[in-house]
C-alpha atoms as a PDB file:
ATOM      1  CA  UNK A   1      -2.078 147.579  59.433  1.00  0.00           C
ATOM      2  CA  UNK A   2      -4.052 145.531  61.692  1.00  0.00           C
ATOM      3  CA  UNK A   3      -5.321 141.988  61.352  1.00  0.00           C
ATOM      4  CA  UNK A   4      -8.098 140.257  63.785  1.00  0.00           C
ATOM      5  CA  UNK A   5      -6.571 136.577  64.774  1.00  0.00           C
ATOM      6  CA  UNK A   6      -7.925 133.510  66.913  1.00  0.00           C
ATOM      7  CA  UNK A   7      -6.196 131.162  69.051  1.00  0.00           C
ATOM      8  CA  UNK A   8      -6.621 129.574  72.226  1.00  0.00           C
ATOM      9  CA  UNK A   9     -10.119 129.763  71.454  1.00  0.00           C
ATOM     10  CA  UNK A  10     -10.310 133.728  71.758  1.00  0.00           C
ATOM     11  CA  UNK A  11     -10.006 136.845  69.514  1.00  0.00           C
ATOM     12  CA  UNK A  12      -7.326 139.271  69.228  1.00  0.00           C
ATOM     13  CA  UNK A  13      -7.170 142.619  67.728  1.00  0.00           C
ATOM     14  CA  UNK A  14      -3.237 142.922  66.887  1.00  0.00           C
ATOM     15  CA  UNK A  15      -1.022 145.428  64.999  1.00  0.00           C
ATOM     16  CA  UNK A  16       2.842 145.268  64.706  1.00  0.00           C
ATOM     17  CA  UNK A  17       4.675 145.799  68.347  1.00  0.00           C
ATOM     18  CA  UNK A  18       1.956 144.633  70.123  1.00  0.00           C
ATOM     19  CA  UNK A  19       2.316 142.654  72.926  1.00  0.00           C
ATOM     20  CA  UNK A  20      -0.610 140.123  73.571  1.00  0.00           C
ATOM     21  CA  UNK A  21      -1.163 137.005  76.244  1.00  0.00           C
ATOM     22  CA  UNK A  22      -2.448 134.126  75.020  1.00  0.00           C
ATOM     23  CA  UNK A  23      -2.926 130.503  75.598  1.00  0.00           C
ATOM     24  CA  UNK A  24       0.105 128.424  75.917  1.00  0.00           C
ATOM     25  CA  UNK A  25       1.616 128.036  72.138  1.00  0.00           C
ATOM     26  CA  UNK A  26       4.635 125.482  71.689  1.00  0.00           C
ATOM     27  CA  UNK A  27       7.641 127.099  71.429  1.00  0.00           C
ATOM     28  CA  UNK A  28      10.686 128.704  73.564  1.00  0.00           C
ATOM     29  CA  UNK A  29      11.497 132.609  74.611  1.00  0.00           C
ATOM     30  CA  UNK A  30      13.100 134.098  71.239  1.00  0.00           C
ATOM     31  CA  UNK A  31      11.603 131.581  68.711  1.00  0.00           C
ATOM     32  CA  UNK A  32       9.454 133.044  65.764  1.00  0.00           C
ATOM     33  CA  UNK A  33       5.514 131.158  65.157  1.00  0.00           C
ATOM     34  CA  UNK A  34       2.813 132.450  62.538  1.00  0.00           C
ATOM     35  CA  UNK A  35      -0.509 132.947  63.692  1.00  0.00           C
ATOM     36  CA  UNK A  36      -2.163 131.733  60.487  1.00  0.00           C
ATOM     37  CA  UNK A  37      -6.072 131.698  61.644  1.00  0.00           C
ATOM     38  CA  UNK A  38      -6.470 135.519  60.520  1.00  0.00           C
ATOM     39  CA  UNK A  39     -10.521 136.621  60.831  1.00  0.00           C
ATOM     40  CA  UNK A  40     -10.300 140.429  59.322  1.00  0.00           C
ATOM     41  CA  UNK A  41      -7.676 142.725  58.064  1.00  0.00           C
ATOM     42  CA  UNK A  42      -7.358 146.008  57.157  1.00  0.00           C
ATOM     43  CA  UNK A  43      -5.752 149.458  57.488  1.00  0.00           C
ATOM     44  CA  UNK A  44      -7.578 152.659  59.022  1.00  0.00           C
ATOM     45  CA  UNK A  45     -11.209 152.644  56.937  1.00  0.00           C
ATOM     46  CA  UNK A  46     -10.314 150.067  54.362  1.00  0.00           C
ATOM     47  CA  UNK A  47     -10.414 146.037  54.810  1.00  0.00           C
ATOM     48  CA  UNK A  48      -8.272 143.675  53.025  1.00  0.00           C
ATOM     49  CA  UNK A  49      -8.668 140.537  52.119  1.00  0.00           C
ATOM     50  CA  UNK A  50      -8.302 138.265  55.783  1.00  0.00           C
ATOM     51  CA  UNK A  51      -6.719 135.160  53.508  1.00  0.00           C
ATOM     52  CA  UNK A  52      -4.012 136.746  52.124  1.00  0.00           C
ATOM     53  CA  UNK A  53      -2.660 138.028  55.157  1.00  0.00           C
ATOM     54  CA  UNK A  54      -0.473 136.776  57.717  1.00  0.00           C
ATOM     55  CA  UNK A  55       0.670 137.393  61.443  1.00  0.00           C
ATOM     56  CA  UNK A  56       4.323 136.997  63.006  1.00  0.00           C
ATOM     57  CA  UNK A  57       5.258 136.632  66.426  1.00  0.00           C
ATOM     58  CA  UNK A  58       7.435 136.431  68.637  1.00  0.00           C
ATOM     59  CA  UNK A  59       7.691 134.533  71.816  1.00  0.00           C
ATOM     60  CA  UNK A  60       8.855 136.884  74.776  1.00  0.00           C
ATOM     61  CA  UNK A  61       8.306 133.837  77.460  1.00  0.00           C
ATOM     62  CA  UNK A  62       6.105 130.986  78.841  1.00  0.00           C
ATOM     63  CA  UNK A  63       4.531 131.874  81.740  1.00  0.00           C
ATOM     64  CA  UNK A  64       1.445 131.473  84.609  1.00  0.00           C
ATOM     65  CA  UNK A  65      -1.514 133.843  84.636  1.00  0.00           C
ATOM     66  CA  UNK A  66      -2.949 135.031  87.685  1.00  0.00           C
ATOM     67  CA  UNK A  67      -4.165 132.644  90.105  1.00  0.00           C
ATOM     68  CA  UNK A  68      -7.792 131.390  89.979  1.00  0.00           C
ATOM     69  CA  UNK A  69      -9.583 130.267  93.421  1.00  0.00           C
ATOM     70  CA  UNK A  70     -12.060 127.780  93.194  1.00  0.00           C
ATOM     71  CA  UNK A  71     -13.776 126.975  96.271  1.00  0.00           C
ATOM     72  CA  UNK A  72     -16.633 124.830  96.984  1.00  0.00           C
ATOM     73  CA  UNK A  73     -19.223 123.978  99.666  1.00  0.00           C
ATOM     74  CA  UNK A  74     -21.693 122.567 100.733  1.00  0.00           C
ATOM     75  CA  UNK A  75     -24.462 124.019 103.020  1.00  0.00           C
ATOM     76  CA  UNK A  76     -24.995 122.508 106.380  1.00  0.00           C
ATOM     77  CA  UNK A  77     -23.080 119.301 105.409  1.00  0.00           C
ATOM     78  CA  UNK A  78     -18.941 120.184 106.665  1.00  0.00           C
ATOM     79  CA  UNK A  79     -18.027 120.115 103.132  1.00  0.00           C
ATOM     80  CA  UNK A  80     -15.483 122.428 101.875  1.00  0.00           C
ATOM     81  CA  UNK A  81     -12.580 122.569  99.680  1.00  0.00           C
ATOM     82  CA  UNK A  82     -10.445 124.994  98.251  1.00  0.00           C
ATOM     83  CA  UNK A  83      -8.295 124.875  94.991  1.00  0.00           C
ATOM     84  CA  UNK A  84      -6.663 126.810  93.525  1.00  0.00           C
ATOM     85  CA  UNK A  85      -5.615 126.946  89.629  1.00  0.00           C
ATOM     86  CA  UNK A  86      -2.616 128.849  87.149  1.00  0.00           C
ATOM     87  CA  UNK A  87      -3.706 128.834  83.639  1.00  0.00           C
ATOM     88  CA  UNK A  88      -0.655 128.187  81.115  1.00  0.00           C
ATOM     89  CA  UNK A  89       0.577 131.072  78.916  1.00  0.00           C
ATOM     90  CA  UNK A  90       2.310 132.544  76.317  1.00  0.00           C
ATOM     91  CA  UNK A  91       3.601 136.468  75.881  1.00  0.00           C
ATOM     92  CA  UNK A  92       3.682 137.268  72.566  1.00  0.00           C
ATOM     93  CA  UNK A  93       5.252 140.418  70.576  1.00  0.00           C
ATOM     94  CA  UNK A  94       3.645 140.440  67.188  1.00  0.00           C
ATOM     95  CA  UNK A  95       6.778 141.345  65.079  1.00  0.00           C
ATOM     96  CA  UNK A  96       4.629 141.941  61.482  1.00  0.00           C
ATOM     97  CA  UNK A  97       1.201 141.965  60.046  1.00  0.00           C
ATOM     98  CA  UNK A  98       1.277 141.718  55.876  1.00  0.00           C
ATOM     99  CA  UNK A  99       0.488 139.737  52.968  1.00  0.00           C
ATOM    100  CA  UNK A 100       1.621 136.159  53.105  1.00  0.00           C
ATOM    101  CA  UNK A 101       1.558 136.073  48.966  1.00  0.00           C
ATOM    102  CA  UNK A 102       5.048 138.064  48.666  1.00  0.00           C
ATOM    103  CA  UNK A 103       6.575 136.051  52.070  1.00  0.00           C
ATOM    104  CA  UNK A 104       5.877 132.399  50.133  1.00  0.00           C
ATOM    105  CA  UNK A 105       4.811 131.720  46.608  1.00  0.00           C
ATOM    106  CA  UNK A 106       1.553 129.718  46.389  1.00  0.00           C
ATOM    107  CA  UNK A 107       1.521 125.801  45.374  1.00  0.00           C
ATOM    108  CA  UNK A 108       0.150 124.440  42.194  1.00  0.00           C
ATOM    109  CA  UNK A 109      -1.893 121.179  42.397  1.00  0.00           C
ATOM    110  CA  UNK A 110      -0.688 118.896  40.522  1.00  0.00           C
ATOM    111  CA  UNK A 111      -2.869 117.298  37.700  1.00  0.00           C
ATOM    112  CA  UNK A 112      -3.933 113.715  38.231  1.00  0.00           C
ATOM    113  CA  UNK A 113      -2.711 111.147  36.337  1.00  0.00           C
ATOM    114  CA  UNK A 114      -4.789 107.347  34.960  1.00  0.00           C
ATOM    115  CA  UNK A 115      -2.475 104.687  35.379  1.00  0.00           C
ATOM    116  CA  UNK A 116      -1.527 104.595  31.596  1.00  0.00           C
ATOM    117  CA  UNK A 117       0.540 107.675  32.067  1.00  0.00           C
ATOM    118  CA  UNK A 118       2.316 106.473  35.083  1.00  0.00           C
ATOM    119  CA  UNK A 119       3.765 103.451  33.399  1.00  0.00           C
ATOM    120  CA  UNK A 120       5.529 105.275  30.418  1.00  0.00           C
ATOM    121  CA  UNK A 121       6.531 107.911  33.222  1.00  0.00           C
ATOM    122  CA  UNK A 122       8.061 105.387  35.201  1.00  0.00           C
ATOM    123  CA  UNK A 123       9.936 103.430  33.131  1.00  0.00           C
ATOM    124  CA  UNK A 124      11.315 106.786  31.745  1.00  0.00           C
ATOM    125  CA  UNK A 125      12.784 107.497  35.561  1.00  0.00           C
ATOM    126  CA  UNK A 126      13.852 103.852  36.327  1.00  0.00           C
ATOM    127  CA  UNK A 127      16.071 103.804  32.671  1.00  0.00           C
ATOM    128  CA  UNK A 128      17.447 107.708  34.124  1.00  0.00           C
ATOM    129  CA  UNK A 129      18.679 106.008  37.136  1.00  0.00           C
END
């Protein structure tokens, strides 16, 4: 199965044992996150429904991407400077790509209640205690 996910600001195309850079995610080397912002899913042909899926992965290390030179100047004037810049990131190894329904059972809301129904309700806990 594969599932399309964005962070960082940029898309992925990820399956299980992939390994993908992205932009620096909280987190240590070894520690487990969820990449929950899941655009498409599916498996071969067939999609499946992007909102009841869910990414894992795991954090292999924090690290610096290549080194970006930024250099300016200015014609004719003696100007010029030279930078240059490491972008923060974070190796991942997606570790599984399935439905998030059978991983965590979804909440109920819970109905609202008028203020009538809270006072009964509330006396009943205070005389429990």
């Amino acid at each position: 199965m594969f599932a399309v996910v964005r962070t960082g600001g940029k898309q992925y195309r990820v399956a299980a044992g992939d390994k993908i850079a992205v932009e620096k995610l909280a987190g240590e080397a070894g520690d487990t996150i969820t990449l929950g912002d899941v655009l498409l899913a599916g498996e071969g042909e067939t999609l499946a429904d992007a909102k009841a899926v869910t990414v894992s992965a795991e954090i292999i290390a924090q690290a610096k991407s290549e080194k970006v030179v930024v250099f300016k100047k200015r014609r004719r004037h003696n100007y010029r400077r030279k930078n240059g810049h490491r972008q923060q990131m974070t190796l991942l190894r997606i570790t599984a790509v399935g439905a998030a329904a059978a991983e965590k059972p979804a909440k109920k809301a819970a109905a609202k209640k008028t203020k009538t129904e809270d006072a009964p309700a509330a006396e009943a806990a205070a005389s429990a205690e």
